[in-house]
Amino acid sequence: MNSNGFKDNGRIIIVGASLAGLRAAEALRDEGFRGDLTIIGDEPEEPYDRPPLSKQVLAGWVRPDGTKLPRMRRVDADWRLGVAATGIDRANNRILLADGSAVEGDRLLIATGVRSRPWPNPDEAALDGVFTLRTSSDAAKLQAALAAKPKRVLVIGSGFIGSEVASVCRDLGLEVTVAERGPAPLAGPLGLVIGRIAAEMQRAAGVDLRTGVSVQGLDGDAGGHVRRARLSDGTTLDVDVVVASLGSIRNIEWLEGVGLAAGTWGVGCDAGCRAFDINGVVTNNVFVAGDIARAPHVLYDYQFMAMEHWDNAVLGAQVAAHNMVCAETERWAHLMIPQFWSGQFGVNIKSVGVPSFGDEIAFTQGSIKDRRFAAAFGRRGRIVGAVTFDHGKWIPYYEAQIARSMPFPPNPVGSDFPEDMRAMPAEFPVRGVPTETPDVVLTGHNPSERSAEFHPRKR
Ligand SMILES: Cc1cc2nc3c(=O)[nH]c(=O)nc-3n(C[C@H](O)[C@H](O)[C@H](O)COP(=O)(O)OP(=O)(O)OC[C@H]3O[C@@H](n4cnc5c(N)ncnc54)[C@H](O)[C@@H]3O)c2cc1C
């Protein structure tokens, strides 16, 4: 991709027609971009919102096709929906599409997000009644299966989405088992201290929560419908619906071999959303936003972070769009403090910052017993994140504390304090190491020929 000096004209291509892609297109027009804009998306639908899929849609309050994203303005773009991008011909500034056509452009935004990690056994994953949840069509199928009143639902994995699905099942009066390999729900993003509270919430709501247990296999009946799950503790469960909620896989396959820093971690980029090439050198005309982006964050030791959150997609898209059309001296940095919300078991959970960057936690406001509290996360004496349960009005306070790297534990104003405000270990589980990460090797000796190559990992 080569900008040839274009700023407010020329040809921009956005790949990924969802939240980040749409908001970037709108921001480009707001910024005064008058050139050609092409938006390529492999889903046939117009951009829609995903958070309601695991909440209002599963509950039956909103139709699966009823979460179309509101348009903030006209974008005047050539929409190529229902067709995937399959590669980039960088020498000729072209994006290659699955239908054999190609689109020319001088700047590219990569916003291809993530997809659900499928149940690892393909035969079992193909059984009727086994679901994942990422798209509106996933939500439509799962909603229909829940509305048919299955005798028992099994949710595998208790991150945010798995926990929300379990919560909706209980709201619908369905029996639900949650099988979690780790020690508690939400322990990965929020640590075990919060995870224990989440576990209590689930059990109080009637969820059959099984922790420290993994699902080893699923059995179907003669008609190919899932009927049984085999667990690692030797027990079996009779189930009619299984929801595999195992996290996500980044949509990077279409970038294979194009020489960008794209791998299982996402697409590496600088804080201005400019993609790195395979050697870690920043590109000028390829930008990244949303769930697929992985950028360094100044507040978190400049570590590269991927934030699979709604706000991150919106703000990243705005920064990327600005930097695609501004003068070099006017670039912005995407320095947002991540925020996330979740509704489950009647509680509104919000988080700000990166709790899992911390190693200590202190309850700072409210009452744990009433499940209405705020807690801060700290590292090396500084606040790095916070979580609230039904206490969301305090999020801006914690956000300001995190932005200014204030001391941990913080001293919020007010009179509604927990009995024990001492800092304690947050108990984050030890992170697993991804197995499929490719090896990176260096070839050549002189600076002019030395470069990186990805090699599949030798097993
Ligand atoms: C069920 C659910 C609940 C959620 N709840 C919350 C919540 O409560 N709070 C919160 O903050 N966040 C939540 N999220 C996360 C939030 O929805 C995401 O952060 C957001 O959708 C990211 O937007 P994106 O545009 O980066 O990626 P995506 O929304 O994943 O969009 C990427 C798009 O690119 C398309 N694509 C992929 N490959 C190609 C290709 N080769 N060619 C063309 N198109 C391609 C994809 O099909 C997709 O349409 C939730 C997500 C899900 C699935």
Short mmCIF file of N, CA and C and ligand atoms in Angstrom, two decimals, residues 15-21 40-43 48-55 83-86 111-115 133-135 161 164 251 254 289-292 307-311 313 339-343, ligand 1:
data_model
loop_
_atom_site.label_atom_id
_atom_site.label_comp_id
_atom_site.label_asym_id
_atom_site.label_seq_id
_atom_site.Cartn_x
_atom_site.Cartn_y
_atom_site.Cartn_z
N VAL A 15 -11.11 -3.51 5.71
CA VAL A 15 -11.51 -4.93 5.71
C VAL A 15 -12.02 -5.28 7.10
N GLY A 16 -13.28 -5.75 7.13
CA GLY A 16 -13.97 -6.00 8.41
C GLY A 16 -15.08 -4.98 8.55
N ALA A 17 -16.32 -5.43 8.30
CA ALA A 17 -17.46 -4.50 8.27
C ALA A 17 -18.29 -4.67 9.53
N SER A 18 -17.65 -4.40 10.66
CA SER A 18 -18.38 -4.52 11.92
C SER A 18 -18.19 -3.21 12.69
N LEU A 19 -18.08 -3.31 14.01
CA LEU A 19 -18.04 -2.10 14.82
C LEU A 19 -16.85 -1.19 14.45
N ALA A 20 -15.63 -1.75 14.47
CA ALA A 20 -14.46 -0.92 14.19
C ALA A 20 -14.49 -0.42 12.75
N GLY A 21 -14.88 -1.30 11.81
CA GLY A 21 -14.90 -0.90 10.40
C GLY A 21 -15.88 0.23 10.15
N ILE A 40 -15.10 -3.96 3.07
CA ILE A 40 -15.24 -5.38 2.72
C ILE A 40 -15.56 -6.17 3.98
N GLY A 41 -16.62 -6.95 3.93
CA GLY A 41 -16.99 -7.75 5.11
C GLY A 41 -17.46 -9.12 4.68
N ASP A 42 -17.01 -10.16 5.38
CA ASP A 42 -17.41 -11.51 4.96
C ASP A 42 -18.80 -11.89 5.46
N GLU A 43 -19.33 -11.17 6.44
CA GLU A 43 -20.71 -11.47 6.87
C GLU A 43 -21.68 -10.76 5.93
N TYR A 48 -23.55 -4.93 12.79
CA TYR A 48 -24.47 -5.07 13.92
C TYR A 48 -23.66 -5.16 15.21
N ASP A 49 -24.38 -4.99 16.31
CA ASP A 49 -23.76 -4.94 17.62
C ASP A 49 -23.74 -6.34 18.23
N ARG A 50 -22.60 -6.73 18.82
CA ARG A 50 -22.52 -8.08 19.38
C ARG A 50 -22.91 -8.17 20.86
N PRO A 51 -22.61 -7.17 21.72
CA PRO A 51 -22.93 -7.35 23.14
C PRO A 51 -24.36 -7.81 23.43
N PRO A 52 -25.39 -7.32 22.72
CA PRO A 52 -26.74 -7.80 23.06
C PRO A 52 -26.96 -9.27 22.72
N LEU A 53 -26.09 -9.87 21.90
CA LEU A 53 -26.33 -11.24 21.45
C LEU A 53 -26.36 -12.22 22.63
N SER A 54 -25.47 -11.99 23.61
CA SER A 54 -25.42 -12.92 24.75
C SER A 54 -26.33 -12.46 25.89
N LYS A 55 -27.05 -11.39 25.66
CA LYS A 55 -27.90 -10.83 26.74
C LYS A 55 -29.34 -10.77 26.22
N VAL A 83 -18.45 -11.14 1.25
CA VAL A 83 -17.27 -11.66 0.54
C VAL A 83 -16.03 -11.38 1.39
N ALA A 84 -15.23 -12.42 1.57
CA ALA A 84 -14.04 -12.28 2.43
C ALA A 84 -12.86 -11.74 1.64
N ALA A 85 -12.02 -10.99 2.32
CA ALA A 85 -10.70 -10.66 1.77
C ALA A 85 -9.82 -11.89 1.96
N THR A 86 -9.06 -12.24 0.93
CA THR A 86 -8.23 -13.45 1.04
C THR A 86 -6.73 -13.15 1.04
N ALA A 111 -9.59 -4.56 10.17
CA ALA A 111 -10.53 -4.57 11.32
C ALA A 111 -11.30 -5.89 11.29
N THR A 112 -10.56 -6.99 11.15
CA THR A 112 -11.23 -8.29 10.94
C THR A 112 -11.53 -9.04 12.25
N GLY A 113 -11.25 -8.43 13.38
CA GLY A 113 -11.75 -8.96 14.65
C GLY A 113 -11.33 -10.39 14.97
N VAL A 114 -12.18 -11.05 15.70
CA VAL A 114 -11.91 -12.42 16.15
C VAL A 114 -13.13 -13.29 15.87
N ARG A 115 -12.97 -14.58 16.02
CA ARG A 115 -14.11 -15.50 15.93
C ARG A 115 -14.06 -16.42 17.15
N LEU A 133 -20.86 -18.75 20.23
CA LEU A 133 -21.63 -17.50 20.13
C LEU A 133 -20.71 -16.33 19.78
N ARG A 134 -20.82 -15.92 18.52
CA ARG A 134 -20.08 -14.71 18.10
C ARG A 134 -20.92 -13.85 17.14
N THR A 135 -21.68 -14.54 16.27
CA THR A 135 -22.39 -13.81 15.22
C THR A 135 -23.89 -13.79 15.51
N ILE A 161 -18.67 -14.23 28.44
CA ILE A 161 -19.78 -14.65 27.58
C ILE A 161 -20.41 -15.93 28.12
N GLU A 164 -22.58 -15.02 30.98
CA GLU A 164 -23.83 -14.36 30.56
C GLU A 164 -24.82 -15.37 30.00
N ASN A 251 -8.80 -13.30 13.48
CA ASN A 251 -8.99 -13.54 12.04
C ASN A 251 -7.81 -13.00 11.24
N TRP A 254 -6.10 -14.51 6.44
CA TRP A 254 -6.04 -13.84 5.13
C TRP A 254 -4.77 -13.00 4.98
N ALA A 289 -7.37 -1.78 13.79
CA ALA A 289 -8.24 -1.33 14.88
C ALA A 289 -9.13 -2.46 15.35
N GLY A 290 -9.60 -2.34 16.59
CA GLY A 290 -10.59 -3.28 17.14
C GLY A 290 -9.94 -4.49 17.78
N ASP A 291 -10.72 -5.56 17.85
CA ASP A 291 -10.30 -6.76 18.58
C ASP A 291 -9.01 -7.37 18.03
N ILE A 292 -8.74 -7.16 16.77
CA ILE A 292 -7.56 -7.81 16.17
C ILE A 292 -6.26 -7.07 16.44
N MET A 307 -7.24 -5.74 23.26
CA MET A 307 -8.37 -5.50 24.15
C MET A 307 -9.66 -5.79 23.39
N GLU A 308 -10.26 -6.90 23.73
CA GLU A 308 -11.46 -7.31 22.97
C GLU A 308 -12.70 -6.68 23.60
N HIS A 309 -12.72 -5.34 23.57
CA HIS A 309 -13.82 -4.60 24.18
C HIS A 309 -14.42 -3.63 23.18
N TRP A 310 -15.69 -3.38 23.36
CA TRP A 310 -16.47 -2.50 22.50
C TRP A 310 -15.84 -1.11 22.40
N ASP A 311 -15.54 -0.49 23.55
CA ASP A 311 -15.00 0.89 23.55
C ASP A 311 -13.67 0.95 22.81
N ALA A 313 -12.77 -0.84 20.30
CA ALA A 313 -13.00 -0.88 18.85
C ALA A 313 -13.41 0.51 18.34
N GLN A 339 -12.31 -0.24 29.00
CA GLN A 339 -13.49 -0.39 29.86
C GLN A 339 -14.31 -1.55 29.33
N PHE A 340 -15.01 -2.19 30.20
CA PHE A 340 -15.80 -3.35 29.81
C PHE A 340 -17.01 -3.44 30.73
N TRP A 341 -18.13 -3.91 30.20
CA TRP A 341 -19.29 -4.12 31.08
C TRP A 341 -19.86 -5.51 30.80
N SER A 342 -20.59 -6.01 31.75
CA SER A 342 -21.27 -7.30 31.57
C SER A 342 -22.48 -7.31 32.49
N GLY A 343 -23.58 -7.88 32.00
CA GLY A 343 -24.77 -8.05 32.86
C GLY A 343 -24.96 -9.53 33.10
C1 LIG B 1 -21.64 -12.33 22.46
C2 LIG B 1 -20.71 -11.15 22.69
C3 LIG B 1 -20.93 -10.30 23.78
C4 LIG B 1 -20.10 -9.21 23.98
N1 LIG B 1 -20.34 -8.39 25.05
C5 LIG B 1 -19.54 -7.33 25.27
C6 LIG B 1 -19.77 -6.45 26.37
O1 LIG B 1 -20.71 -6.66 27.15
N2 LIG B 1 -18.94 -5.38 26.54
C7 LIG B 1 -17.88 -5.14 25.69
O2 LIG B 1 -17.12 -4.16 25.90
N3 LIG B 1 -17.64 -5.95 24.63
C8 LIG B 1 -18.43 -7.03 24.41
N4 LIG B 1 -18.19 -7.85 23.34
C9 LIG B 1 -17.01 -7.58 22.48
C10 LIG B 1 -17.33 -6.59 21.34
O3 LIG B 1 -18.49 -6.98 20.66
C11 LIG B 1 -16.13 -6.54 20.39
O4 LIG B 1 -15.07 -5.94 21.12
C12 LIG B 1 -16.40 -5.81 19.10
O5 LIG B 1 -17.35 -6.46 18.33
C13 LIG B 1 -15.10 -5.68 18.28
O6 LIG B 1 -15.37 -5.10 17.04
P1 LIG B 1 -14.41 -5.36 15.78
O7 LIG B 1 -15.02 -4.57 14.67
O8 LIG B 1 -13.00 -5.14 16.14
O9 LIG B 1 -14.50 -6.92 15.50
P2 LIG B 1 -15.72 -7.84 15.08
O10 LIG B 1 -16.98 -7.33 15.67
O11 LIG B 1 -15.28 -9.23 15.39
O12 LIG B 1 -15.81 -7.66 13.50
C14 LIG B 1 -14.88 -8.14 12.59
C15 LIG B 1 -15.59 -8.36 11.29
O13 LIG B 1 -14.63 -8.71 10.27
C16 LIG B 1 -15.14 -9.83 9.55
N5 LIG B 1 -14.03 -10.53 8.88
C17 LIG B 1 -13.16 -11.41 9.45
N6 LIG B 1 -12.29 -11.85 8.53
C18 LIG B 1 -12.60 -11.23 7.37
C19 LIG B 1 -12.05 -11.26 6.05
N7 LIG B 1 -10.99 -12.00 5.75
N8 LIG B 1 -12.62 -10.50 5.10
C20 LIG B 1 -13.70 -9.71 5.40
N9 LIG B 1 -14.25 -9.64 6.62
C21 LIG B 1 -13.71 -10.39 7.59
C22 LIG B 1 -15.84 -10.63 10.62
O14 LIG B 1 -16.70 -11.60 10.09
C23 LIG B 1 -16.58 -9.52 11.36
O15 LIG B 1 -17.76 -9.19 10.70
C24 LIG B 1 -19.00 -8.96 23.10
C25 LIG B 1 -18.78 -9.83 22.02
C26 LIG B 1 -19.62 -10.91 21.81
C27 LIG B 1 -19.37 -11.85 20.65
#
